[in-house]
Coordinates of C-alpha atoms in Angstrom, one line a residue:
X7 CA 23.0 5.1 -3.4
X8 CA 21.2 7.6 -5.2
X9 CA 19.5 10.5 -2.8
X10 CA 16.3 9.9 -3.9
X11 CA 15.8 6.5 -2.9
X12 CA 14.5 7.1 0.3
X13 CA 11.7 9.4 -0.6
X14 CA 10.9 7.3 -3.4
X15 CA 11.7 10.0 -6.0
X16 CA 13.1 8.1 -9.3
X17 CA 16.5 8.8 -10.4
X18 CA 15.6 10.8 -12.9
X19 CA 13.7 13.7 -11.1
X20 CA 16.5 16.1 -9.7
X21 CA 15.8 17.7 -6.3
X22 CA 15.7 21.6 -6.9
X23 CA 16.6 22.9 -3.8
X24 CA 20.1 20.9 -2.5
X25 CA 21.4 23.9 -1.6
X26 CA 18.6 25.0 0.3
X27 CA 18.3 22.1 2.3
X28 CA 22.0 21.7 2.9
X29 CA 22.7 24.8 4.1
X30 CA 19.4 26.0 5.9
X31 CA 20.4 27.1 9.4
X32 CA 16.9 28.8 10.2
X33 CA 13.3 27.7 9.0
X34 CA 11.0 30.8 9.5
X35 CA 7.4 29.1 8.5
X36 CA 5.9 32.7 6.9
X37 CA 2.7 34.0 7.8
X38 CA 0.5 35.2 4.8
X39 CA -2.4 37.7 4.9
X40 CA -4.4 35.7 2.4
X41 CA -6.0 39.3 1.0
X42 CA -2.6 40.6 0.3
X43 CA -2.1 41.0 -3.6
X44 CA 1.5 39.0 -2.7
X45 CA 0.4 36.4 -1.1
X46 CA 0.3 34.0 -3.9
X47 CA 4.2 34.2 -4.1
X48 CA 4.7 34.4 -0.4
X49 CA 2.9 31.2 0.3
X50 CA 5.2 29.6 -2.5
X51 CA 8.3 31.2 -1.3
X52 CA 7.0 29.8 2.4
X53 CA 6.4 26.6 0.8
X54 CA 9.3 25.9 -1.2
X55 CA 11.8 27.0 1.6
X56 CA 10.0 25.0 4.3
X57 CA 7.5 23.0 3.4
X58 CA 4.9 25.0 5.2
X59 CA 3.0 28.1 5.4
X60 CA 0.5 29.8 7.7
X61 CA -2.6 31.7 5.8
X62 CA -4.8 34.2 8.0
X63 CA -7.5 36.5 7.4
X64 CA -9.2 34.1 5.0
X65 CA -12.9 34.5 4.6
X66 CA -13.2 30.8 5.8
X67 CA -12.0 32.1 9.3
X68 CA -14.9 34.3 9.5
X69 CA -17.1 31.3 9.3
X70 CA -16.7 29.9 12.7
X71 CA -16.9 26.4 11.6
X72 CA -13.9 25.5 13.2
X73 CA -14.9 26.6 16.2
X74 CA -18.4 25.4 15.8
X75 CA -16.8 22.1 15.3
X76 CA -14.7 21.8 18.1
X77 CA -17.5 22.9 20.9
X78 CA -20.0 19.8 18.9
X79 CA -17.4 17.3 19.1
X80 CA -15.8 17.8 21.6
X81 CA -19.3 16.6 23.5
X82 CA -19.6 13.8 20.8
X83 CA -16.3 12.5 21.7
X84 CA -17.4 12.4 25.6
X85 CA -20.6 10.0 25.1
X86 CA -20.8 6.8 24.0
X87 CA -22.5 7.6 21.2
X88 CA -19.7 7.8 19.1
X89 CA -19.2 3.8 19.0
X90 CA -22.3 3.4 16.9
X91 CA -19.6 4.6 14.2
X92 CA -16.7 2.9 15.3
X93 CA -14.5 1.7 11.8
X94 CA -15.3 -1.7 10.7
X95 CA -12.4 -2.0 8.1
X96 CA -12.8 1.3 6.0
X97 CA -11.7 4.5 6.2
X98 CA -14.1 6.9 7.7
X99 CA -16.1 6.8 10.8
X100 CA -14.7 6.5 14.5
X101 CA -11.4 5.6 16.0
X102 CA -10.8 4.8 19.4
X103 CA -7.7 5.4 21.5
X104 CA -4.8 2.6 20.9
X105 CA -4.6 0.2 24.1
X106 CA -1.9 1.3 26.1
X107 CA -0.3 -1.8 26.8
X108 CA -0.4 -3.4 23.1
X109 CA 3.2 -4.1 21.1
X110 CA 2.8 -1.5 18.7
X111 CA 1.7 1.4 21.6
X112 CA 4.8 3.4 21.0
X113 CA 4.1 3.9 17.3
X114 CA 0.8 5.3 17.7
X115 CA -0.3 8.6 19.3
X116 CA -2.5 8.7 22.0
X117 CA -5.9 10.0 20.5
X118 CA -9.4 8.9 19.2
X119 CA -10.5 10.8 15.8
X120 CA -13.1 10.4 13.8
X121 CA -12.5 10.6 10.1
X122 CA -15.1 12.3 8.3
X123 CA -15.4 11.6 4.2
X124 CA -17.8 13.2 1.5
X125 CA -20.3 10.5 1.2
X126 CA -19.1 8.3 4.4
X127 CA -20.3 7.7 7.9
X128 CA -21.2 10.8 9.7
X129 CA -23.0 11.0 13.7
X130 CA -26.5 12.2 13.6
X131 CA -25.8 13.3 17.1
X132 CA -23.7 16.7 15.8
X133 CA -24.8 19.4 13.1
X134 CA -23.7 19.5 8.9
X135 CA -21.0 21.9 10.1
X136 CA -17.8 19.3 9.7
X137 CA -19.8 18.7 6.1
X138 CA -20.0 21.9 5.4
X139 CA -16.4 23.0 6.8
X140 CA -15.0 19.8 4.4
X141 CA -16.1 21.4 1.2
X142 CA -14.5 24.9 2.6
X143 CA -11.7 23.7 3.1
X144 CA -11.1 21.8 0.1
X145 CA -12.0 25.1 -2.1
X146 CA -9.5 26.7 0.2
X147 CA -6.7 24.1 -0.8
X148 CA -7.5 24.0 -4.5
X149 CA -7.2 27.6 -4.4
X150 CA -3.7 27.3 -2.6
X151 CA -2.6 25.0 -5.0
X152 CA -2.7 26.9 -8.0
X153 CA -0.6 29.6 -6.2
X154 CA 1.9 26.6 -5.7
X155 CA 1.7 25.4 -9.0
X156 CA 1.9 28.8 -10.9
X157 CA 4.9 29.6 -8.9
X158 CA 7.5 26.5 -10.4
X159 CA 9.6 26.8 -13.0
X160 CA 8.4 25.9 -16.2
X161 CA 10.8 22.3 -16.0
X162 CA 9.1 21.7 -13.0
X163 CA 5.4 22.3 -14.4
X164 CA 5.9 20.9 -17.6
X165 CA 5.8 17.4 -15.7
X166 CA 2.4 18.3 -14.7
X167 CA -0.3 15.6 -15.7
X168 CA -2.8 18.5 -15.1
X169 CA -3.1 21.6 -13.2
X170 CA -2.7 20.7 -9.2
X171 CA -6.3 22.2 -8.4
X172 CA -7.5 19.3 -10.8
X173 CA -6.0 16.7 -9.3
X174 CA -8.2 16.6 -6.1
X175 CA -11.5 16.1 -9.2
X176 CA -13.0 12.5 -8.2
X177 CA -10.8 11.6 -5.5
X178 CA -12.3 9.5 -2.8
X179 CA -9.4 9.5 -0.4
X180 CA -9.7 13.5 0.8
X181 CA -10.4 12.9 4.9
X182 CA -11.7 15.6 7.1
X183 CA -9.9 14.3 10.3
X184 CA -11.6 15.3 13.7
X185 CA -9.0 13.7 16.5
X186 CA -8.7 14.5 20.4
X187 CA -5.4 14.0 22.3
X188 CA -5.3 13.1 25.7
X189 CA -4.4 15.5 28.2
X190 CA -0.8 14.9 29.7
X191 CA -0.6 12.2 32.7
X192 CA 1.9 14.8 34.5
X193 CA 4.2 11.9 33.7
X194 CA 5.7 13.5 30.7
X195 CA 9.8 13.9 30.5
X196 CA 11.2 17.0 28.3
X197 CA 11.1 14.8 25.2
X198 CA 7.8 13.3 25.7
X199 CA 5.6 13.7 22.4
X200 CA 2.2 14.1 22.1
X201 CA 2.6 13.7 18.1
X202 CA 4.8 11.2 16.9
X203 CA 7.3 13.0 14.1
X204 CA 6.5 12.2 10.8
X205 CA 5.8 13.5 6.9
X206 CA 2.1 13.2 5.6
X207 CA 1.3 11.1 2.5
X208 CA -1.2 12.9 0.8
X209 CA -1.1 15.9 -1.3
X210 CA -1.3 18.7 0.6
X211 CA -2.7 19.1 4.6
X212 CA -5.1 21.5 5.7
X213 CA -5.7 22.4 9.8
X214 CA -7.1 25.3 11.5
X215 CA -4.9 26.5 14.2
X216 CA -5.4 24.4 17.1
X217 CA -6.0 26.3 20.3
X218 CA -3.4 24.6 22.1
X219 CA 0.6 24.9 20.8
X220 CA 2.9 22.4 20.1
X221 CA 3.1 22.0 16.2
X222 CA 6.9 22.0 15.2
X223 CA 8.9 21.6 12.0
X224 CA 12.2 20.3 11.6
X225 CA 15.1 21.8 9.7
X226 CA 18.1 19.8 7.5
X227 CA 20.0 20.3 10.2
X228 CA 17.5 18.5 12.5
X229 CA 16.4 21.4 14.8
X230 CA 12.8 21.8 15.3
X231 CA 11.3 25.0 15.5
X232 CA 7.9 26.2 16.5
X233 CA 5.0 27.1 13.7
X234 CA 3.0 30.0 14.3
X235 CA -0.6 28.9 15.6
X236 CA -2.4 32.0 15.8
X237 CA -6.5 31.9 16.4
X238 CA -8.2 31.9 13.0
X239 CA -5.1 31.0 11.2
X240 CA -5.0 28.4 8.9
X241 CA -1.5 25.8 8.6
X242 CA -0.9 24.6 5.5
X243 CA 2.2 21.7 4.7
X244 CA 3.0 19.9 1.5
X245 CA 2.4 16.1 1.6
X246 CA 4.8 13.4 0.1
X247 CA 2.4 13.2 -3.7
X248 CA 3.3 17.1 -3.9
X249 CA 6.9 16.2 -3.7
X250 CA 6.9 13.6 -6.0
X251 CA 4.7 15.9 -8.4
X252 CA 7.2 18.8 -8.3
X253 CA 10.6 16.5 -7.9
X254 CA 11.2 17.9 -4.9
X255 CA 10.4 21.6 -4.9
X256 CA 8.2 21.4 -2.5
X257 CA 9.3 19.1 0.1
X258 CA 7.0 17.1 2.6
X259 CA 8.4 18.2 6.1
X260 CA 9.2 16.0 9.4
X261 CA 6.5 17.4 11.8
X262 CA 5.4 16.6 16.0
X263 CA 3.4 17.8 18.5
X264 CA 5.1 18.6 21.6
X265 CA 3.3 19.1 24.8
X266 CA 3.0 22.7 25.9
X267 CA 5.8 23.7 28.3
X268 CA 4.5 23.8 32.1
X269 CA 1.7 21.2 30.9
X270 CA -1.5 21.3 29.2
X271 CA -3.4 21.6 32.3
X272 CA -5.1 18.7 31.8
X273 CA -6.8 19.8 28.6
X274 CA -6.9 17.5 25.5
X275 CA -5.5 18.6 22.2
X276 CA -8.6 18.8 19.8
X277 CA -7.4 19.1 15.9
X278 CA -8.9 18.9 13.0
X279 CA -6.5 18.2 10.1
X280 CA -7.5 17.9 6.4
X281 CA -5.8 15.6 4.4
X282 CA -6.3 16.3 1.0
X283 CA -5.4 13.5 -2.3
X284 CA -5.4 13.2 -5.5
X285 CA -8.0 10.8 -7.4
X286 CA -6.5 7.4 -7.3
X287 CA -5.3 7.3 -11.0
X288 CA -3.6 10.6 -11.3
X289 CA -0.6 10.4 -12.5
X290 CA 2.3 12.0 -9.9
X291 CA 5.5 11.1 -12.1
X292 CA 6.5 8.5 -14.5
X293 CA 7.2 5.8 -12.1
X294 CA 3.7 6.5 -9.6
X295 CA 0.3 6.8 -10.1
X296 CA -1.2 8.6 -6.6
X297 CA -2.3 4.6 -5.6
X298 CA 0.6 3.2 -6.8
X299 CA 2.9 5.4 -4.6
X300 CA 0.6 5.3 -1.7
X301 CA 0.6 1.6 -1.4
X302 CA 4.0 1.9 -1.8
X303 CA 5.4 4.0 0.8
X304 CA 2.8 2.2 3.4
X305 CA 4.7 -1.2 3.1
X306 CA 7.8 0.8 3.3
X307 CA 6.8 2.5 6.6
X308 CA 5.6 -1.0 7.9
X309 CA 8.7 -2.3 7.3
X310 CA 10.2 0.3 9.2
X311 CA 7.8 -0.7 12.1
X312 CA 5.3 2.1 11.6
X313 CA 1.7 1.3 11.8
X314 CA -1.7 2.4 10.9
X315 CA -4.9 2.9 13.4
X316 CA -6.5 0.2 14.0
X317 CA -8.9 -0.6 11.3
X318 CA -7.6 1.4 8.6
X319 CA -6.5 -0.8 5.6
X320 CA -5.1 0.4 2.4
X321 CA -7.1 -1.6 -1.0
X322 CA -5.7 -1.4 -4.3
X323 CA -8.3 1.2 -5.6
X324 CA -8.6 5.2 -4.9
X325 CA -9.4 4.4 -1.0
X326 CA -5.9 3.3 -0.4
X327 CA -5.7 6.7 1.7
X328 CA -5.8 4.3 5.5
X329 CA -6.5 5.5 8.4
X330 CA -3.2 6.8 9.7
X331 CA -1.9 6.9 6.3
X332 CA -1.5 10.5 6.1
X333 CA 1.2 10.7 8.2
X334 CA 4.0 8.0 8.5
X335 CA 6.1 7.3 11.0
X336 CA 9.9 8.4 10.3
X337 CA 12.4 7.4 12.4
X338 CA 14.5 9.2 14.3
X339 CA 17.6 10.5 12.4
X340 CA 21.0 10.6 14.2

């Protein structure tokens, strides 16, 4: 069966890296000063090698949205309030926690979120700030971007449809995610999870450094190892669309969050991922349009028993991006 198959890369892409991948024994996740003059090729080296990298001392840090956002809705999320938004079978607005007892309960983290998009349902009840960090933050990525895509060979740009910073021009699926974990029962075994492991969908992610650890990464060789969460840093990871884009030179990366070791101490995890897409119609490859292969790999991961949040629906237009469909389920390997 040919490798690719079960990323849904055609045939006819090769995979740049095998020997990366096949013989990594450590992933180091870099760290990269975002004012150094190298840091456009450290973030790609970071990037290529593991799928992720870790920018700090950008001027968005300075900001304080992050933080602004976390104090606002953090109270939001703790009154009622937010079921005036609740989803009605679209993609932005609010979330609520899966029930605990339902069949599909062990697929799902435990969390509410909100999912915040450009011209969708936003609380009156909290400040512009998560409007004002979402158009941040999405400079912030198109800016990353071109690093990535000056840094491939020229085989791998030449497939290009356009330069990556264009490709997020008129998409309707970017989401500003604002989610709250539940704090640990004290039930939790070793291997309890308070992320499911899985690869994101979209393009490329963007999340501030939540204040409490637990993001890992896994390796080829199935170890997971730790990413630097640092305040004010910002962690960055390739999505599944960027893979296809570059055939495989920068891979989407199995990620989980563990709880912290000795507990959270009752504290939720609040993060704030940003999951950013290409406009429905952009071409990724020759087989996959960025619909076309989104639709696709949600039946796949349904098939595989993964599901989305409750009320998020991929269509057949650029709003195929479902709630949940950032990051599917992958199961575990052996």
């Amino acid at each position: 069966m040919d490798s690719n198959a079960t990323r849904g890369l055609p045939s006819g892409i090769k995979i740049c890296r095998p020997d990366l991948w096949g013989e990594l024994e450590a992933m180091h996740v870099a760290t990269i000063d975002y004012t150094n003059p190298h840091a456009p090729a450290e973030f790609a080296a970071s990037m290529h090698a593991t799928g992720f990298g870790v920018v700090v001392s950008h001027p968005l840090a300075a900001m304080g949205l992050p933080e602004q956002i976390h104090e606002e809705w953090a109270r939001f999320f703790a009154t009622d309030a937010k079921w005036k938004y609740a989803n009605s079978g679209g993609q932005d607005g609010f979330f609520p926690l899966p029930a605990s007892g339902g069949p599909d309960a062990p697929k799902l983290d435990r969390k509410e979120f909100f999912q915040v998009m450009r011209d969708g349902s936003y609380p009156e009840e909290v400040s512009d700030s998560a409007l004002r960090y979402f158009d941040e933050a999405r400079h912030l990525a198109a800016t990353l971007l071109g690093w990535l895509g000056d840094a491939v060979p020229a085989g791998v740009s030449r497939r290009f449809a356009m330069p990556l910073p264009r490709m997020l021009e008129g998409s309707f699926s970017t989401t500003l995610r604002i989610q709250r974990y539940l704090p640990a029962t004290g039930e939790e075994t070793p291997d309890s999870l308070r992320g499911l492991s899985h690869t994101d969908l979209n393009l490329i992610t963007v999340l501030p450094a939540p204040r409490e650890p637990g993001l890992q990464v896994r390796d080829s060789a199935g170890e997971w190892h730790d990413v630097p969460c640092d305040a004010g840093a910002f962690v960055i990871n390739a999505g599944e669309m960027l893979e296809q884009i570059t055939g495989g030179h920068y891979r989407a990366t199995e990620h989980r969050v563990r709880f912290p070791v000795g507990g959270d101490g009752g504290r939720s995890r609040f993060s704030m991922p940003m999951f950013l897409h290409p406009a429905g119609g952009i071409r990724l490859n020759e087989q996959y349009t960025a619909a076309s292969f989104l639709r696709k790999r949600i039946d796949d991961l349904r098939r595989m028993g993964w599901r989305p949040a409750p009320g998020g629906q991929a269509d057949d237009g650029d709003r195929a991006a479902g709630a949940g469909a950032d990051g599917g389920r992958v199961p575990t390997r052996p």
